[in-house]
Amino acid sequence: MMQEKKRDFDFLLLLVTLTLMGVGLIMVFSSSYVVAEEQLGDRFFYLRRQGFWALLGLGGMYFFSRFDYRHLRRLAPVLVLINFILLTMVFVPGLGLEVKDAQRWIGIGSITIQPSEFTKLSMVIFTAAFFSSRSIKIDRFWSSTFIPVLVMGLSFLFIVQQPDLGSALVIALGTATLIFVAGVPWQQLAAMSALAIPAVGYLAISESYRFKRLISFLDPWADPTGTGYHIIQSLYALGPGGLFGVGLGQSRQKFYYLPEPHNDFIFSIIGEELGFIGAVTVLLLFFVLLWRGLKIALTINEIFGSLLAAGITIMLGVQVLVNIGVVTGSLPVTGLNLPLVSFGGSSLFLTLCSIGILLNLSRHAGEQ
Amino acid sequence: MPQYSVSPVNVKKRLFYLFIAFFALSLVLILRLAWIQIVQAEELYDRAWEQWNRTVPAQSPRGSIYDRQQVLLAGSSTVETVVAIPPRIKNPRETAEALAEVLEMPGEQIKEVITMDRSAVYLKRKVDDETAKKIREMELKGVTFTPEGERFYPHSSLASQVMGFVGIDQGWGGLEIYYDNELQGSEGRMYFPSDARGEQIPHEIKRFAPPRQGMDLHLTIDQTIQHIMERELSRAYVEHEAKRVMGLAVDPQTGEILAASSKPDFEPGKYAEYSPRRWSLAPVTDSFEPGSTLKLVTLAAAIEQGIYHEEEGFYCPGHKEVSGINIGCWTGDGHGDINYLEAVQGSCNPAFITMGQKLGKEKLFSYLEGFGYGARTGIDYPGEGRGNLFAPENIGPVELATSSFGQGVSVTPLQQAMAVSAQANGGDLLKPYLVKEIRDEEGDLAEENQPEKIRQVISRETSQEVTDTMVSVVEEGSGINAAIEGYRVAGKTGTAQKVGPEGTYLPGEFILSFIGFAPADDPQVLIYVAVDGSTRGAQWGGQVSAPLFRRIMEDVLSYKEIYPDNTLSPQQIDMVEVPDLTGLSEEEAAERLFEKELKLKIVGDGDRIVKQVPSGGSEVPARTRVIAYSKDRELAPEETVVPDMSGFTIREASKVAGWVDLDLKVDGSGIATRQDLEPGEVVERGVRLEVEFQSLEE
């Protein structure tokens, strides 16, 4: 590959990313200060942590925007290995943290890391690298498509064990979409879907709480204090928000009504405080992000770069659409945060790093 | 260009599909948001509002009760109720244990209450200040207070039966229950914004339903008249050892009740400590045989029908035979040769039977009904009695005869008061009422009771003649003890035998009543009094109830600043000679004294009177009391019986002590109210008897 003249990175992508991150910081503070003040005696607790990770993430983003993405292709197997090590560590006593009956985090000092966030990025890099190999015959299954499916499947099982069905499904859906983009023939896709759908169905039904949760979004008022609680409380935020919102900081639902208002349901608080206008603005910002991501993927002629850009965008897109689908009561509650906006260090850091990679990719657009 | 297995062209195609998918899904989500945030916004807001706002009942104080002079009779003070907020109680066991001692409740019971799945529960209603302070000092999380109203009655038992009383949350008797809706007002609701745990949060209150404060009752009762009446009723209750005494004061021009009571009564603040029998306002709720006071109906009817001529002669042999049954006159011997006026003055039964017969049953009973007997007056008081007249088909000659002088029918004192009011005010039967005005918290008039005429019963002329006749009853007849110097008082005595549970008359049990009004030319006050079940003293209304009436009327007239008319010939206080009662029985003595307008008080329970004071032959003013001693039977020579000194002056008490050979020790001055030895107790002669005297001036 020839090093041609430096092209400008995608400035709009950077701007949208920083805007969403800024909205995230404001909304994390707005939605968390009540609980933070009362439970931790520090209203800025969540804001400070998020700010710390944002700074770290900006550093990561800068690094990856300068780091030639092509090196990632060679690192892919190593990343997959690290991924499995991290996923295993979650279950190692002393390292894994148990929070609310789930083991999703690894604690290192005062810092906690959520390995499933790393899985998303490593799966994208690995899948992109895999399909960019010359020896891959895309119309074969066992020697090609099966490999990333296997890696994804293993990661999936680890994450489901934590249990974190939401992240696991996003990884599965994201990887599958990337496989679809890679050009796997329709027949294979159909066959895989035929197998995956019953499997996911089984997973959903095997634990009764999952099943109830799964169908509760269809009629949350059937069990308003149980399985329907989250959705109802989210609707009680969005509805009263109306067209223009109740005003920044004026949410009522953050007063213990909505669980995790700074996390999975931060979009509800945005809708409550900033109204339909604010919620749609955030949604449109994400749409711009996805559009820029896909545009980069389209303008890169090299397969690895193209699939990498597509994969990162897909992972973001799936998360955004599923998260907003959940808070609007359109999908079952899965427990998934909103990238860039929700509170969560690992997610914010790795999302910013991913966008750093996208920015780096944007400089290679049009290269032969 | 190396040939990759993955085709970039294919990738680009699929990326395009993906873009379409992202676009479509984003659009779906925007539409979904619009549905929720625009179309469903209001409905969701209303639902969310329910959970955001907790309501606390805002108690409004109960309205007060005032008399007609704006004197407070019943008010509401604020006391604290202990409330628990279960979601806020972190450690129910500790909290329950801490509260158990102070609230004097079992810890288990408290624990059960404070762990209920409710946003707030009452722990204990209306605790005293000390308990509230102790709980406050404990600083228990989730335990708080709410103010509630507590009734207080500044005049203790005054007008207690009129007002009734208040139990938890509502009136349970008297006006408190009759006007409960007005007094109670409505509970308000305060909505406060709260978080999911029920804690208040700093958001503005969107709605507030203020409590409607209870309204105030302004009674027709006059606290001073009520006080005078109760004072005299209490005195009569003690003096006559009555079962019960009752009184009613009415403005005969309007139907307003000025005072109403029966003794014994109760304290509304401690109603539970008294027998429920004391709670009711007997002059309104109880009916009984009226006796001679009902003769006024017969008289009025006879005058109206032109049957009565006061100069017409009548002979009373002491009884009258009706359908083979001999109905006696109360005198026994009869009034002899008299005219009708004298017959009325002497309350002669045969004369009234004759009038009743001349009227016939239809006329007599239509007048009885016309005056309101046999029907409720419609007073604003719960549980009003109706009384009972004979059913038309049951009226035979005997029933007609007894009804004409007040036997065999039952009426309430209130019915009598309203019937006589009609005779006093020119013939109008009025509807009585206790509440003059109902005013809201601002003092604005919400409701008003106006005098209400039910019907005109008799003509103005008839009313005037009845009044004149009643005045003569007081000035010259059986009501002489009701006369007040300087006023024209109209009145009528009544003595009715009590009817027992089997429907037969109880021997020796009487209800002695008096009804009258003054001044006769412009009636301002009508007073009814009755002494039920007097077991001592004279058995005639003229001797017991007439003086009771006079004492009340005298004070009421002076309170109402109705001054004696000096142009009226001053009431001649006749000096009479005291007859010698020695050797007479109690009944004979009473009769002798009655002829001389003297009163009798018996000490001892012997057969024959042995001593008396003032002694026989002495000249005393009319209406003086003569105390007679009838020696107790079958006593050892060294023993004697303790007399009941209550009501005696010091002079009388020392005389009586001399008779029974007791060493009298006098405390205070005035009238005997208390003594240290039980009346009727057999003691050794010469023992000391300590008697407390009190001035009745108040």
PDB file of C-alpha atoms in Angstrom, chain B residues 36-158:
ATOM      1  CA  ILE B  36     -45.795   8.419  22.876  1.00  0.00           C
ATOM      2  CA  GLN B  37     -44.764  12.016  23.336  1.00  0.00           C
ATOM      3  CA  ILE B  38     -47.424  13.788  21.332  1.00  0.00           C
ATOM      4  CA  VAL B  39     -50.461  11.568  20.883  1.00  0.00           C
ATOM      5  CA  GLN B  40     -50.369   9.740  24.220  1.00  0.00           C
ATOM      6  CA  ALA B  41     -48.642  12.509  26.152  1.00  0.00           C
ATOM      7  CA  GLU B  42     -51.645  13.712  28.066  1.00  0.00           C
ATOM      8  CA  GLU B  43     -52.911  10.296  29.029  1.00  0.00           C
ATOM      9  CA  LEU B  44     -49.476   9.226  30.181  1.00  0.00           C
ATOM     10  CA  TYR B  45     -49.099  12.470  32.104  1.00  0.00           C
ATOM     11  CA  ASP B  46     -52.324  11.816  33.953  1.00  0.00           C
ATOM     12  CA  ARG B  47     -51.262   8.312  34.814  1.00  0.00           C
ATOM     13  CA  ALA B  48     -47.809   9.408  35.878  1.00  0.00           C
ATOM     14  CA  TRP B  49     -49.344  12.180  37.963  1.00  0.00           C
ATOM     15  CA  GLU B  50     -51.041   9.591  40.099  1.00  0.00           C
ATOM     16  CA  GLN B  51     -47.745   8.067  41.078  1.00  0.00           C
ATOM     17  CA  TRP B  52     -45.828  11.294  41.429  1.00  0.00           C
ATOM     18  CA  ASN B  53     -48.156  12.833  43.908  1.00  0.00           C
ATOM     19  CA  ARG B  54     -49.011  11.447  47.279  1.00  0.00           C
ATOM     20  CA  THR B  55     -52.037  12.807  48.949  1.00  0.00           C
ATOM     21  CA  VAL B  56     -52.333  13.631  52.575  1.00  0.00           C
ATOM     22  CA  PRO B  57     -55.781  14.220  53.924  1.00  0.00           C
ATOM     23  CA  ALA B  58     -55.979  17.789  55.100  1.00  0.00           C
ATOM     24  CA  GLN B  59     -58.229  17.662  58.127  1.00  0.00           C
ATOM     25  CA  SER B  60     -60.422  20.626  58.643  1.00  0.00           C
ATOM     26  CA  PRO B  61     -61.391  21.623  62.141  1.00  0.00           C
ATOM     27  CA  ARG B  62     -64.964  20.870  63.087  1.00  0.00           C
ATOM     28  CA  GLY B  63     -67.215  23.877  63.201  1.00  0.00           C
ATOM     29  CA  SER B  64     -67.949  25.502  66.540  1.00  0.00           C
ATOM     30  CA  ILE B  65     -71.250  25.848  68.334  1.00  0.00           C
ATOM     31  CA  TYR B  66     -72.284  29.207  69.732  1.00  0.00           C
ATOM     32  CA  ASP B  67     -75.287  30.296  71.693  1.00  0.00           C
ATOM     33  CA  ARG B  68     -77.465  33.174  70.523  1.00  0.00           C
ATOM     34  CA  GLN B  69     -75.157  35.659  72.257  1.00  0.00           C
ATOM     35  CA  GLN B  70     -72.037  34.322  70.443  1.00  0.00           C
ATOM     36  CA  VAL B  71     -70.817  32.519  73.548  1.00  0.00           C
ATOM     37  CA  LEU B  72     -68.760  29.487  72.556  1.00  0.00           C
ATOM     38  CA  LEU B  73     -70.421  26.247  73.660  1.00  0.00           C
ATOM     39  CA  ALA B  74     -68.323  23.758  71.692  1.00  0.00           C
ATOM     40  CA  GLY B  75     -65.020  24.331  69.938  1.00  0.00           C
ATOM     41  CA  SER B  76     -62.294  22.342  68.303  1.00  0.00           C
ATOM     42  CA  SER B  77     -58.688  22.260  69.320  1.00  0.00           C
ATOM     43  CA  THR B  78     -55.893  20.593  67.448  1.00  0.00           C
ATOM     44  CA  VAL B  79     -54.323  17.407  68.726  1.00  0.00           C
ATOM     45  CA  GLU B  80     -51.769  15.187  67.134  1.00  0.00           C
ATOM     46  CA  THR B  81     -52.253  11.790  65.584  1.00  0.00           C
ATOM     47  CA  VAL B  82     -49.265   9.531  65.146  1.00  0.00           C
ATOM     48  CA  VAL B  83     -48.822   8.409  61.573  1.00  0.00           C
ATOM     49  CA  ALA B  84     -46.408   5.830  60.218  1.00  0.00           C
ATOM     50  CA  ILE B  85     -45.079   5.833  56.660  1.00  0.00           C
ATOM     51  CA  PRO B  86     -44.217   2.163  56.148  1.00  0.00           C
ATOM     52  CA  PRO B  87     -41.929   2.565  53.085  1.00  0.00           C
ATOM     53  CA  ARG B  88     -39.671   4.846  55.084  1.00  0.00           C
ATOM     54  CA  ILE B  89     -39.303   2.571  58.087  1.00  0.00           C
ATOM     55  CA  LYS B  90     -36.050   0.745  57.642  1.00  0.00           C
ATOM     56  CA  ASN B  91     -36.124  -1.317  60.804  1.00  0.00           C
ATOM     57  CA  PRO B  92     -39.709  -2.168  61.738  1.00  0.00           C
ATOM     58  CA  ARG B  93     -38.804  -4.251  64.763  1.00  0.00           C
ATOM     59  CA  GLU B  94     -36.746  -1.547  66.443  1.00  0.00           C
ATOM     60  CA  THR B  95     -39.281   1.101  65.601  1.00  0.00           C
ATOM     61  CA  ALA B  96     -42.119  -1.013  66.983  1.00  0.00           C
ATOM     62  CA  GLU B  97     -40.242  -1.715  70.190  1.00  0.00           C
ATOM     63  CA  ALA B  98     -39.402   1.936  70.682  1.00  0.00           C
ATOM     64  CA  LEU B  99     -43.026   2.961  70.185  1.00  0.00           C
ATOM     65  CA  ALA B 100     -44.635   0.156  72.178  1.00  0.00           C
ATOM     66  CA  GLU B 101     -43.943   1.706  75.565  1.00  0.00           C
ATOM     67  CA  VAL B 102     -44.876   5.281  74.744  1.00  0.00           C
ATOM     68  CA  LEU B 103     -48.049   4.391  72.866  1.00  0.00           C
ATOM     69  CA  GLU B 104     -49.003   1.687  75.370  1.00  0.00           C
ATOM     70  CA  MET B 105     -49.644  -0.749  72.570  1.00  0.00           C
ATOM     71  CA  PRO B 106     -48.213  -4.239  72.064  1.00  0.00           C
ATOM     72  CA  GLY B 107     -45.051  -4.141  69.942  1.00  0.00           C
ATOM     73  CA  GLU B 108     -46.309  -6.936  67.712  1.00  0.00           C
ATOM     74  CA  GLN B 109     -49.400  -4.962  66.824  1.00  0.00           C
ATOM     75  CA  ILE B 110     -47.337  -1.883  65.970  1.00  0.00           C
ATOM     76  CA  LYS B 111     -44.987  -3.955  63.863  1.00  0.00           C
ATOM     77  CA  GLU B 112     -47.900  -5.359  61.923  1.00  0.00           C
ATOM     78  CA  VAL B 113     -49.242  -1.879  61.237  1.00  0.00           C
ATOM     79  CA  ILE B 114     -45.952  -0.307  60.202  1.00  0.00           C
ATOM     80  CA  THR B 115     -45.100  -3.107  57.802  1.00  0.00           C
ATOM     81  CA  MET B 116     -48.368  -2.786  55.899  1.00  0.00           C
ATOM     82  CA  ASP B 117     -48.081  -2.157  52.195  1.00  0.00           C
ATOM     83  CA  ARG B 118     -49.501   1.327  52.445  1.00  0.00           C
ATOM     84  CA  SER B 119     -48.124   4.797  51.968  1.00  0.00           C
ATOM     85  CA  ALA B 120     -49.322   5.974  55.368  1.00  0.00           C
ATOM     86  CA  VAL B 121     -51.164   4.444  58.328  1.00  0.00           C
ATOM     87  CA  TYR B 122     -52.536   5.797  61.579  1.00  0.00           C
ATOM     88  CA  LEU B 123     -50.635   4.445  64.557  1.00  0.00           C
ATOM     89  CA  LYS B 124     -52.621   6.124  67.282  1.00  0.00           C
ATOM     90  CA  ARG B 125     -55.289   8.763  66.974  1.00  0.00           C
ATOM     91  CA  LYS B 126     -55.317  11.896  69.083  1.00  0.00           C
ATOM     92  CA  VAL B 127     -52.459  11.435  71.483  1.00  0.00           C
ATOM     93  CA  ASP B 128     -51.775  13.934  74.239  1.00  0.00           C
ATOM     94  CA  ASP B 129     -49.030  16.537  74.018  1.00  0.00           C
ATOM     95  CA  GLU B 130     -46.683  14.643  76.280  1.00  0.00           C
ATOM     96  CA  THR B 131     -46.828  11.461  74.226  1.00  0.00           C
ATOM     97  CA  ALA B 132     -46.321  13.435  71.028  1.00  0.00           C
ATOM     98  CA  LYS B 133     -43.293  15.146  72.533  1.00  0.00           C
ATOM     99  CA  LYS B 134     -41.743  11.840  73.612  1.00  0.00           C
ATOM    100  CA  ILE B 135     -42.180  10.353  70.141  1.00  0.00           C
ATOM    101  CA  ARG B 136     -40.765  13.469  68.534  1.00  0.00           C
ATOM    102  CA  GLU B 137     -37.670  13.216  70.680  1.00  0.00           C
ATOM    103  CA  MET B 138     -37.069   9.638  69.536  1.00  0.00           C
ATOM    104  CA  GLU B 139     -36.583  10.949  65.997  1.00  0.00           C
ATOM    105  CA  LEU B 140     -37.811   7.735  64.417  1.00  0.00           C
ATOM    106  CA  LYS B 141     -37.595   7.623  60.654  1.00  0.00           C
ATOM    107  CA  GLY B 142     -40.971   7.152  59.017  1.00  0.00           C
ATOM    108  CA  VAL B 143     -42.959   8.188  62.073  1.00  0.00           C
ATOM    109  CA  THR B 144     -44.674  11.507  61.828  1.00  0.00           C
ATOM    110  CA  PHE B 145     -47.709  13.443  62.991  1.00  0.00           C
ATOM    111  CA  THR B 146     -50.814  14.873  61.486  1.00  0.00           C
ATOM    112  CA  PRO B 147     -53.028  17.377  63.235  1.00  0.00           C
ATOM    113  CA  GLU B 148     -56.596  16.449  63.988  1.00  0.00           C
ATOM    114  CA  GLY B 149     -59.425  18.269  65.632  1.00  0.00           C
ATOM    115  CA  GLU B 150     -60.568  17.410  69.139  1.00  0.00           C
ATOM    116  CA  ARG B 151     -63.836  18.664  70.546  1.00  0.00           C
ATOM    117  CA  PHE B 152     -63.876  20.677  73.731  1.00  0.00           C
ATOM    118  CA  TYR B 153     -66.768  22.090  75.656  1.00  0.00           C
ATOM    119  CA  PRO B 154     -65.755  25.149  77.667  1.00  0.00           C
ATOM    120  CA  HIS B 155     -68.848  24.998  79.843  1.00  0.00           C
ATOM    121  CA  SER B 156     -68.489  21.313  80.683  1.00  0.00           C
ATOM    122  CA  SER B 157     -71.970  19.830  80.943  1.00  0.00           C
ATOM    123  CA  LEU B 158     -73.923  22.992  80.065  1.00  0.00           C
TER     124      LEU B 158
END
